PDB file of C-alpha atoms and ligand atoms in Angstrom:
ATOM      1  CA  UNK A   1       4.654  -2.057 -31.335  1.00 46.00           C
ATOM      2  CA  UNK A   2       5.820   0.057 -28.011  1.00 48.00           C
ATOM      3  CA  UNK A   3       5.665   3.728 -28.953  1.00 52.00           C
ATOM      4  CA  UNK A   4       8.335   5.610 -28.761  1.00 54.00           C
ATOM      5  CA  UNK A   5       8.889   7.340 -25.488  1.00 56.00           C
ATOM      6  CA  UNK A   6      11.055  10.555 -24.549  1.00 64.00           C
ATOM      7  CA  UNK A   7      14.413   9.370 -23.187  1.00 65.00           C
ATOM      8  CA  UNK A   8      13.186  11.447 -19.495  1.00 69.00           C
ATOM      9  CA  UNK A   9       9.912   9.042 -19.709  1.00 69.00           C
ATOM     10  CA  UNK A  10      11.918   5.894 -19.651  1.00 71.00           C
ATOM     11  CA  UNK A  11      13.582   6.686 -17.165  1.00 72.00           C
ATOM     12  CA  UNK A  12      11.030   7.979 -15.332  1.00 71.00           C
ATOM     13  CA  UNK A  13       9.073   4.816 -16.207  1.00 75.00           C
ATOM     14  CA  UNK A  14      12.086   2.590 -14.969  1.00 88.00           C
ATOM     15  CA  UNK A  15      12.624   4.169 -11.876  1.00 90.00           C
ATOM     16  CA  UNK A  16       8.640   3.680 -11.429  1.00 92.00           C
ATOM     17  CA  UNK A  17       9.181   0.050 -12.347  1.00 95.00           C
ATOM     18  CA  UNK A  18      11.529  -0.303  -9.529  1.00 96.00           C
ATOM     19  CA  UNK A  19       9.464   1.244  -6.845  1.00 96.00           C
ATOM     20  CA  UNK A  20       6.573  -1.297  -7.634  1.00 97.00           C
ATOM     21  CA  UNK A  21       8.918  -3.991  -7.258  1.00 97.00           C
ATOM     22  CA  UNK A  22      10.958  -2.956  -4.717  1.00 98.00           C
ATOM     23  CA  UNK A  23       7.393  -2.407  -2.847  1.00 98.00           C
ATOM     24  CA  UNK A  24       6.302  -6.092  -3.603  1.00 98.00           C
ATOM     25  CA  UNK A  25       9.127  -7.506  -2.688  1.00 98.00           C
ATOM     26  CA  UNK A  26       9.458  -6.186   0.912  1.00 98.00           C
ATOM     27  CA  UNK A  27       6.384  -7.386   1.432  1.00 98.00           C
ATOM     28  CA  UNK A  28       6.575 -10.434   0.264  1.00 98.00           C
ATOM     29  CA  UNK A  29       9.970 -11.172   1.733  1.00 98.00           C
ATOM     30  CA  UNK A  30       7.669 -10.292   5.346  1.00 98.00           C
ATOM     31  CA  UNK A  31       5.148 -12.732   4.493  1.00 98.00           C
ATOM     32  CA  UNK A  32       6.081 -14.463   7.713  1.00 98.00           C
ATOM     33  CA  UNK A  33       5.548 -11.712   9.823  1.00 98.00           C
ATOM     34  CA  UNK A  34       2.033 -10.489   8.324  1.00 98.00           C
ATOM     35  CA  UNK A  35       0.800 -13.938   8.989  1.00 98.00           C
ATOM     36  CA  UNK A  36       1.838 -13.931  12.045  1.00 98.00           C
ATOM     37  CA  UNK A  37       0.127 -10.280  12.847  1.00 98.00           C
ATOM     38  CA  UNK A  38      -3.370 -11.602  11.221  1.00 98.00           C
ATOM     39  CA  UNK A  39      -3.074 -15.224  13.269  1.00 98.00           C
ATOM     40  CA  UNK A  40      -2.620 -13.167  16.526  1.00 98.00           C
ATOM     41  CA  UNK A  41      -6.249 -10.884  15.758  1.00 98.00           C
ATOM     42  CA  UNK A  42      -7.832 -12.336  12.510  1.00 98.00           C
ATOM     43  CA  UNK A  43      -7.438 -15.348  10.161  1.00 98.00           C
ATOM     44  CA  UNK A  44      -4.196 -15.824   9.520  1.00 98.00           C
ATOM     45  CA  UNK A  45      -3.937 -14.859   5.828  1.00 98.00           C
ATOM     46  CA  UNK A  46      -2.930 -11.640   5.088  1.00 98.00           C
ATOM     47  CA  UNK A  47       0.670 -12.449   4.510  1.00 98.00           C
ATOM     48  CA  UNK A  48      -0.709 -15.234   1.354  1.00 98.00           C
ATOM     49  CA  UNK A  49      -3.083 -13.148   0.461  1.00 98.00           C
ATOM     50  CA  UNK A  50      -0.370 -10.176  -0.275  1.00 98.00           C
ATOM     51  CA  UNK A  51       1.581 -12.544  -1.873  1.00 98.00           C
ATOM     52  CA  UNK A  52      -0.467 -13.911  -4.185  1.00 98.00           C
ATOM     53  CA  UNK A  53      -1.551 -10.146  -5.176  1.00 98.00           C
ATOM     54  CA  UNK A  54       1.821  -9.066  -5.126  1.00 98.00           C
ATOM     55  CA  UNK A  55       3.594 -11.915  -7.050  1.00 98.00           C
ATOM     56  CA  UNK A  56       0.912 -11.555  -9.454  1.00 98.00           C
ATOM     57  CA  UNK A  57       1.708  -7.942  -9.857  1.00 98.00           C
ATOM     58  CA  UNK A  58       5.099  -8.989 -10.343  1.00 98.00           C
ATOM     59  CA  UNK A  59       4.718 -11.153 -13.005  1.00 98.00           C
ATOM     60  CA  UNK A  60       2.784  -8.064 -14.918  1.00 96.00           C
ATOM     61  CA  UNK A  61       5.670  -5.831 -14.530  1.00 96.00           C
ATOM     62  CA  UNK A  62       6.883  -6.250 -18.541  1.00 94.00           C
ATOM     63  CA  UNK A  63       3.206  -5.714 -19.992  1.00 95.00           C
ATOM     64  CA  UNK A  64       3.380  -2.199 -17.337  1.00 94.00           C
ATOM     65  CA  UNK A  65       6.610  -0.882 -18.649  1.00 92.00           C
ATOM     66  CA  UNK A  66       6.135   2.462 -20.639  1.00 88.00           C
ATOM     67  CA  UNK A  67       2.594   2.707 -19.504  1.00 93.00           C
ATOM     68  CA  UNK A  68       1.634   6.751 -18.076  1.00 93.00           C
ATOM     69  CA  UNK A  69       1.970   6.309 -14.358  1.00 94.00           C
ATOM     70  CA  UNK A  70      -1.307   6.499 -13.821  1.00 96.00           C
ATOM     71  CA  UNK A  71      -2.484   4.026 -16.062  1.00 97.00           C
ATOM     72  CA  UNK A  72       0.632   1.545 -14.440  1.00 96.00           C
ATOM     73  CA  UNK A  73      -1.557   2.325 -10.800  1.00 97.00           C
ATOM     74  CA  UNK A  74      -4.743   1.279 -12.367  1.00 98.00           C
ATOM     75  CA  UNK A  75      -3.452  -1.299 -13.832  1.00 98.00           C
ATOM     76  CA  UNK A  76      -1.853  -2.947 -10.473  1.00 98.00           C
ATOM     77  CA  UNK A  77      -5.245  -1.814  -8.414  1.00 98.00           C
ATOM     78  CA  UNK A  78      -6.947  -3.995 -10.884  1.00 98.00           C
ATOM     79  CA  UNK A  79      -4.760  -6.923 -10.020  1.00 98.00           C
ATOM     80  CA  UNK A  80      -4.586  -6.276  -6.544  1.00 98.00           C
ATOM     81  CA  UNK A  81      -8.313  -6.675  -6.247  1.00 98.00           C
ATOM     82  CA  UNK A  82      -8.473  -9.713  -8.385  1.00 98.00           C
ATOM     83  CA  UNK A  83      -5.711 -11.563  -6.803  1.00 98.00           C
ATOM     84  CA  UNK A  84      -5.291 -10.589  -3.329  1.00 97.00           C
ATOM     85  CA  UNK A  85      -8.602 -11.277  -1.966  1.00 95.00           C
ATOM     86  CA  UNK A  86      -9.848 -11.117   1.875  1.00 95.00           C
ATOM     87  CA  UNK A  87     -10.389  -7.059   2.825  1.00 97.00           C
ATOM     88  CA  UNK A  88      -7.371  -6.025   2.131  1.00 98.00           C
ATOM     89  CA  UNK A  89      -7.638  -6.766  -1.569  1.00 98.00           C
ATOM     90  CA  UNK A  90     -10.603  -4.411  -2.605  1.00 98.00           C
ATOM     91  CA  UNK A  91      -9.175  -1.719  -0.102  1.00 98.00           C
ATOM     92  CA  UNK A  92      -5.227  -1.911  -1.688  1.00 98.00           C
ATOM     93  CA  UNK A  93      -6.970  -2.393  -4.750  1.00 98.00           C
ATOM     94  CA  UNK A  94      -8.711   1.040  -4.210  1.00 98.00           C
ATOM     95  CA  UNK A  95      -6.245   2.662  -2.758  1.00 98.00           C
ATOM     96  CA  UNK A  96      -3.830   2.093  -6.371  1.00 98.00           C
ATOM     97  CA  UNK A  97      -6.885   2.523  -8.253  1.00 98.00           C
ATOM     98  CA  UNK A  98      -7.951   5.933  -7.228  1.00 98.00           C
ATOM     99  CA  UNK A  99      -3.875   7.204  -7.192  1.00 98.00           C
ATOM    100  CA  UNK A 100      -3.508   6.376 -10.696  1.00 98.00           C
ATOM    101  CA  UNK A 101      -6.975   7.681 -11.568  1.00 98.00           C
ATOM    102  CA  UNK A 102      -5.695  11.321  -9.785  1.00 98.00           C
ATOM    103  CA  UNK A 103      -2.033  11.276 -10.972  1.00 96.00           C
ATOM    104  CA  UNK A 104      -0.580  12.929 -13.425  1.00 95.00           C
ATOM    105  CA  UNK A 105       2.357  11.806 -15.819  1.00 89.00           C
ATOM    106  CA  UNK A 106       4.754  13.417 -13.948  1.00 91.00           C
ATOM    107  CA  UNK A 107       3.649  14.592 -10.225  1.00 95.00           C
ATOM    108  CA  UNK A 108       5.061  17.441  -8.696  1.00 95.00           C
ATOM    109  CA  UNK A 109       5.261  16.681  -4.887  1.00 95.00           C
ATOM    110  CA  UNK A 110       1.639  18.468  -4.196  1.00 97.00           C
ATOM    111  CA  UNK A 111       0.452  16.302  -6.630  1.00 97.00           C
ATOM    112  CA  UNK A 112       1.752  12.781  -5.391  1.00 97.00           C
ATOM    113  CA  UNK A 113      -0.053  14.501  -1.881  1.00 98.00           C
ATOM    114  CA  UNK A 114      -3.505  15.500  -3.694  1.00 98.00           C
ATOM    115  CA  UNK A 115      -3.591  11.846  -5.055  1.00 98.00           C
ATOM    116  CA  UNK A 116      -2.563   9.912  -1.902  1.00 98.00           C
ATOM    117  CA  UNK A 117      -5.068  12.203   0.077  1.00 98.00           C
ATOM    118  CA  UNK A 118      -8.230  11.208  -2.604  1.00 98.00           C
ATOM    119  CA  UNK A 119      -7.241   7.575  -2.992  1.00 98.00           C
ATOM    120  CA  UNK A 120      -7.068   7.509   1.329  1.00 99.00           C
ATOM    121  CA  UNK A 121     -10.854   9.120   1.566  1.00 98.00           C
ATOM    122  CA  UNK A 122     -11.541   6.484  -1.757  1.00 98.00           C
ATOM    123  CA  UNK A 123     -10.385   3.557   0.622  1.00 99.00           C
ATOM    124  CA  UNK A 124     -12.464   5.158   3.746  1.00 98.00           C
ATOM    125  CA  UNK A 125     -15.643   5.058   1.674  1.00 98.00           C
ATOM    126  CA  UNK A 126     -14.957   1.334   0.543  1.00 98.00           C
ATOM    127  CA  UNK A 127     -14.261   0.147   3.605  1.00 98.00           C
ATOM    128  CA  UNK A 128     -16.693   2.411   5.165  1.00 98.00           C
ATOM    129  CA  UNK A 129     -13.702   3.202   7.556  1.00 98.00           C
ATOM    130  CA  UNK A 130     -12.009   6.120   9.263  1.00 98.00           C
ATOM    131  CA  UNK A 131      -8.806   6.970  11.195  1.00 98.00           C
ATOM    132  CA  UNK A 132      -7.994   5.153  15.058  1.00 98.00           C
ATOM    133  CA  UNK A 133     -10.034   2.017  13.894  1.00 98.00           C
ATOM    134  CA  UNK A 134      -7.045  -0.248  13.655  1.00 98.00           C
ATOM    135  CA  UNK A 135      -6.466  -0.429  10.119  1.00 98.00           C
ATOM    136  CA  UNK A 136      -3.652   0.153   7.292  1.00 99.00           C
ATOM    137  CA  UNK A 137      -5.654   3.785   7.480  1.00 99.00           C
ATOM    138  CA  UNK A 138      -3.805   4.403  10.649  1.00 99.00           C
ATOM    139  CA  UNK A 139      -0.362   4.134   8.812  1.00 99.00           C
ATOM    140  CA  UNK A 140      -1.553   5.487   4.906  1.00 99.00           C
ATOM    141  CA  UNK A 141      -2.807   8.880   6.457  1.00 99.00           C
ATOM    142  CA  UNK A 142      -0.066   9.765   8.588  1.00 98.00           C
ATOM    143  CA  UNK A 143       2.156   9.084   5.975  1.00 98.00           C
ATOM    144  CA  UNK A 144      -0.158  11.851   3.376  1.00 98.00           C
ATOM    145  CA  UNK A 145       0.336  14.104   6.281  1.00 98.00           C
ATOM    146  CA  UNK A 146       4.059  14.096   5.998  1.00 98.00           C
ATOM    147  CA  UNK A 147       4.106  14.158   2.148  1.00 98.00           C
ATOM    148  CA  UNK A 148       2.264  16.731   1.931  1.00 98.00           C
ATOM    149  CA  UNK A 149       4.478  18.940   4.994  1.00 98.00           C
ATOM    150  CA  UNK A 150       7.533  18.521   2.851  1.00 97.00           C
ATOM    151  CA  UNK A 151       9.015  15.853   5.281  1.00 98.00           C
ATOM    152  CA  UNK A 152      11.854  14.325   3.612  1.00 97.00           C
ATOM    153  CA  UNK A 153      12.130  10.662   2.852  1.00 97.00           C
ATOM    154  CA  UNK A 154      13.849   9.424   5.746  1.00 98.00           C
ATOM    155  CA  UNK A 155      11.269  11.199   7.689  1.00 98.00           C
ATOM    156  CA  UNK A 156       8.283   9.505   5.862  1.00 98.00           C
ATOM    157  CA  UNK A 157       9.767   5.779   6.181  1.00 98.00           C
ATOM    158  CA  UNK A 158      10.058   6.934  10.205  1.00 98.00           C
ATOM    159  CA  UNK A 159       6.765   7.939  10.299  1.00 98.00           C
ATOM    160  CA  UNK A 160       5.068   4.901   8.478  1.00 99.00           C
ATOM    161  CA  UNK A 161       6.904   2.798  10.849  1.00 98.00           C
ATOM    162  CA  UNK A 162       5.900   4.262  13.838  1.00 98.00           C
ATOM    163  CA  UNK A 163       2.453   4.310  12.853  1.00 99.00           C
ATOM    164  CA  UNK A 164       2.429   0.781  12.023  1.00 99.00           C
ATOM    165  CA  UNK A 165       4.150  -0.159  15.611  1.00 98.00           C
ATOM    166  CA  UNK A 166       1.518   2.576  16.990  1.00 99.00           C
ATOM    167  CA  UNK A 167      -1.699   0.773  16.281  1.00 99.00           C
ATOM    168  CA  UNK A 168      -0.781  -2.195  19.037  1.00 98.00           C
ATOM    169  CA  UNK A 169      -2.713  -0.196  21.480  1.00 98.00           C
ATOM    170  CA  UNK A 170      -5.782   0.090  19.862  1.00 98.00           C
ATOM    171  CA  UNK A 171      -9.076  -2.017  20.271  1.00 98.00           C
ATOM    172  CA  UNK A 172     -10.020  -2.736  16.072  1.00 98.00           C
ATOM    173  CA  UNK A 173     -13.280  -1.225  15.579  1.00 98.00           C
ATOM    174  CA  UNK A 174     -13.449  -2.512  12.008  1.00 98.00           C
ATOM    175  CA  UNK A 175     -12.465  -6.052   9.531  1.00 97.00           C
ATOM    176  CA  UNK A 176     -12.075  -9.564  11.492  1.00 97.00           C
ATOM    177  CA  UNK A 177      -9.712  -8.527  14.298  1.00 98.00           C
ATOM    178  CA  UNK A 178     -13.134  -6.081  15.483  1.00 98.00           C
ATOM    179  CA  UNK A 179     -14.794  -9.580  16.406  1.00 98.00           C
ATOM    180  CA  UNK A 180     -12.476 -10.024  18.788  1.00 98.00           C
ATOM    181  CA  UNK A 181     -13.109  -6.679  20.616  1.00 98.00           C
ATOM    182  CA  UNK A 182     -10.517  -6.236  23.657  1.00 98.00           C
ATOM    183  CA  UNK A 183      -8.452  -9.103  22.859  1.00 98.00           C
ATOM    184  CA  UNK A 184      -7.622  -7.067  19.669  1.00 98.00           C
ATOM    185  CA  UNK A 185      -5.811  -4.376  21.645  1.00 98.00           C
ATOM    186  CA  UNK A 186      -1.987  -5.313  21.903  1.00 98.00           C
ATOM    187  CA  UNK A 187      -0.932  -6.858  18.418  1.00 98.00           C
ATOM    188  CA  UNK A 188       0.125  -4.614  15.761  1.00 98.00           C
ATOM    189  CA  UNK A 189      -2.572  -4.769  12.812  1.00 98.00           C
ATOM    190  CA  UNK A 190      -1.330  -6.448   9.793  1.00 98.00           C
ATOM    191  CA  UNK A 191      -2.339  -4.356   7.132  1.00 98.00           C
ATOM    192  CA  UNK A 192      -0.883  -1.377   9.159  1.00 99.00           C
ATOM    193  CA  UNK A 193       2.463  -3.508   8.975  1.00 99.00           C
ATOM    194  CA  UNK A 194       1.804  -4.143   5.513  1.00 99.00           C
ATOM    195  CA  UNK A 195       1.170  -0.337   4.767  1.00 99.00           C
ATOM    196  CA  UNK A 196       4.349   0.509   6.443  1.00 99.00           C
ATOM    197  CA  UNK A 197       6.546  -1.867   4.312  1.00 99.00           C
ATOM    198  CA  UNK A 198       5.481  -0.702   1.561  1.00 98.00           C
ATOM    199  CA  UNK A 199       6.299   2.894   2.084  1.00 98.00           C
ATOM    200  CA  UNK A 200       9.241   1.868   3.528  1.00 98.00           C
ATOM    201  CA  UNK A 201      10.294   0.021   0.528  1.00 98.00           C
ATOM    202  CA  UNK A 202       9.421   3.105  -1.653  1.00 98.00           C
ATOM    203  CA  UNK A 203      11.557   5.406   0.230  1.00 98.00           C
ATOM    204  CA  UNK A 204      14.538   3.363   0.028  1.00 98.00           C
ATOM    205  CA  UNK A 205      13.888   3.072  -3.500  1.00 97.00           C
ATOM    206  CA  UNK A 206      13.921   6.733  -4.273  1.00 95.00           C
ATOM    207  CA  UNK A 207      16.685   7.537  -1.683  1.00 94.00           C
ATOM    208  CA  UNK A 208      18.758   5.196  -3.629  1.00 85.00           C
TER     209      UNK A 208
HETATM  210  P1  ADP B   1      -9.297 -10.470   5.893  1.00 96.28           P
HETATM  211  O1  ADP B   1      -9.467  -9.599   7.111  1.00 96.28           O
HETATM  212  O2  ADP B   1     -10.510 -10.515   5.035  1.00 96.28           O
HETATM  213  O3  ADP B   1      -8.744 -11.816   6.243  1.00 96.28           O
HETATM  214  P2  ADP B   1      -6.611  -9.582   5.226  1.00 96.28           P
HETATM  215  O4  ADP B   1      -6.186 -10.422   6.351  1.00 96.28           O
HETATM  216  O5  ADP B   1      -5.870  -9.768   3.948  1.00 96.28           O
HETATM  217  O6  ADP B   1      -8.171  -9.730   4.967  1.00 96.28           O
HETATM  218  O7  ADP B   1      -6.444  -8.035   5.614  1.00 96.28           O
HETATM  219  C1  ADP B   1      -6.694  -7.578   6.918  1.00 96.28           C
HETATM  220  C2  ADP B   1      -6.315  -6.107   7.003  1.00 96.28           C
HETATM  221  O8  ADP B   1      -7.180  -5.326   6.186  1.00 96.28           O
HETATM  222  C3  ADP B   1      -6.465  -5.516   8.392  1.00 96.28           C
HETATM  223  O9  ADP B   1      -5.302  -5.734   9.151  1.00 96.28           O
HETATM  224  C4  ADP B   1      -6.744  -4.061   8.145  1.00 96.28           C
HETATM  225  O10 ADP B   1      -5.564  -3.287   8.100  1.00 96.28           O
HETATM  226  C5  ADP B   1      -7.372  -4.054   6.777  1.00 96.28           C
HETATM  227  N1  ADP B   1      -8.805  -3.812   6.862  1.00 96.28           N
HETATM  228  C6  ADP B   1      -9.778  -4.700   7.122  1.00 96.28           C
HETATM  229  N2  ADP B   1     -10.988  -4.118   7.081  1.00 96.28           N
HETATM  230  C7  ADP B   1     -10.776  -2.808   6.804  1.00 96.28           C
HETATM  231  C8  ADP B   1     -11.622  -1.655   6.606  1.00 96.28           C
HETATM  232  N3  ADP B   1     -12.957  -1.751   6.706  1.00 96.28           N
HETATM  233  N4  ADP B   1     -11.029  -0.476   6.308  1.00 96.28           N
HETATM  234  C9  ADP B   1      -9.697  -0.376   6.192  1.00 96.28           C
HETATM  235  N5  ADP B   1      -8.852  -1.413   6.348  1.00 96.28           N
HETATM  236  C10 ADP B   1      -9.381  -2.608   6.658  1.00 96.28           C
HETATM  237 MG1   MG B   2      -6.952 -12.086   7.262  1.00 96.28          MG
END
């Protein structure tokens, strides 16, 4: 049987609920578009391969209502890495991992910052990556940066956005599109995109 939760903690948990699948569901609805970023510098499969993850996650959502926040995050990194595959699997995977390993039940703002910062340097070590290398890095820390200012929502979504659109000039110095060295510079990078829709997503979600 479901314990009981606190009336607060359900909705807490619902509005949680929400987030995750608002989250998957923009990306998925962009699946498109991702494929067409990773066909321009890579293989072509980051849109299925976020689908399949995300769809997967979907499908979860009943057995992850009521669950502490942070045990809902480790649960989803653990799909995420099973189901997504490719790069961005293990490194999304790590990146909800490590946040639900370093949040609390209920995070203060600082808090939803301290977690997002460790699960970014968790994803860094993984992918033995940094910032300016053409990666969903480039959009995740920015986006820390403004949590953790006190930006407002509307700011954040702006900011994860332009990020996203801001990696185009780069030359990828890590994952597949690196093989392609100059040729990479011009194209948005998919998981950036990816990043970016998610955060979106969430913002709309909690401004709503
Ligand atoms: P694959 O490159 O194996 O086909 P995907 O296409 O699903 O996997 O994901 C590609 C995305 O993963 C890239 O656009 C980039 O944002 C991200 N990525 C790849 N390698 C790294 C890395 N070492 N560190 C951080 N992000 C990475
Ligand atoms: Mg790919």
């Amino acid at each position: 049987m479901e314990p009981a939760l606190h009336t607060s903690e359900r909705a807490e948990s619902d509005l949680t609920l929400r987030i995750v699948r608002a989250a998957a569901e923009a990306v998925i609805g962009h699946t498109d578009e991702l494929t067409a970023l990773d066909q321009a510098i890579g293989d072509g499969d980051h849109g299925i391969n976020m689908k399949r993850g995300l769809e997967a996650v979907l499908a979860d959502l009943p057995q992850l209502r009521g669950k502490p926040l942070g045990e809902m995050l480790k649960a989803i990194g653990m799909k995420l890495v099973m189901k997504v595959g490719g790069a961005s699997g293990p490194l999304y995977g790590t990146l909800a991992l490590e946040l639900g390993k370093h949040m609390p039940a209920s995070p203060s703002r600082g808090d939803l910052a301290a977690a997002f910062a460790a699960a970014i340097e968790a994803v860094k070590a993984r992918g033995k990556s940094d910032l300016a290398q053409k990666t969903m890095l480039d959009v995740l820390a920015p986006v820390q940066a403004k949590l953790a200012e006190g930006a407002d929502l509307c700011a954040i979504k702006a900011e994860a956005l332009r990020a996203a659109e801001a990696t185009r000039p780069i030359q990828a110095l890590r994952g597949r599109a690196s093989f392609l060295g100059e040729r990479s510079i011009g194209h948005v990078d998919p998981g950036a995109r990816s990043a970016a829709l998610f955060v979106a997503a969430i913002c709309d979600t909690l401004e709503g």
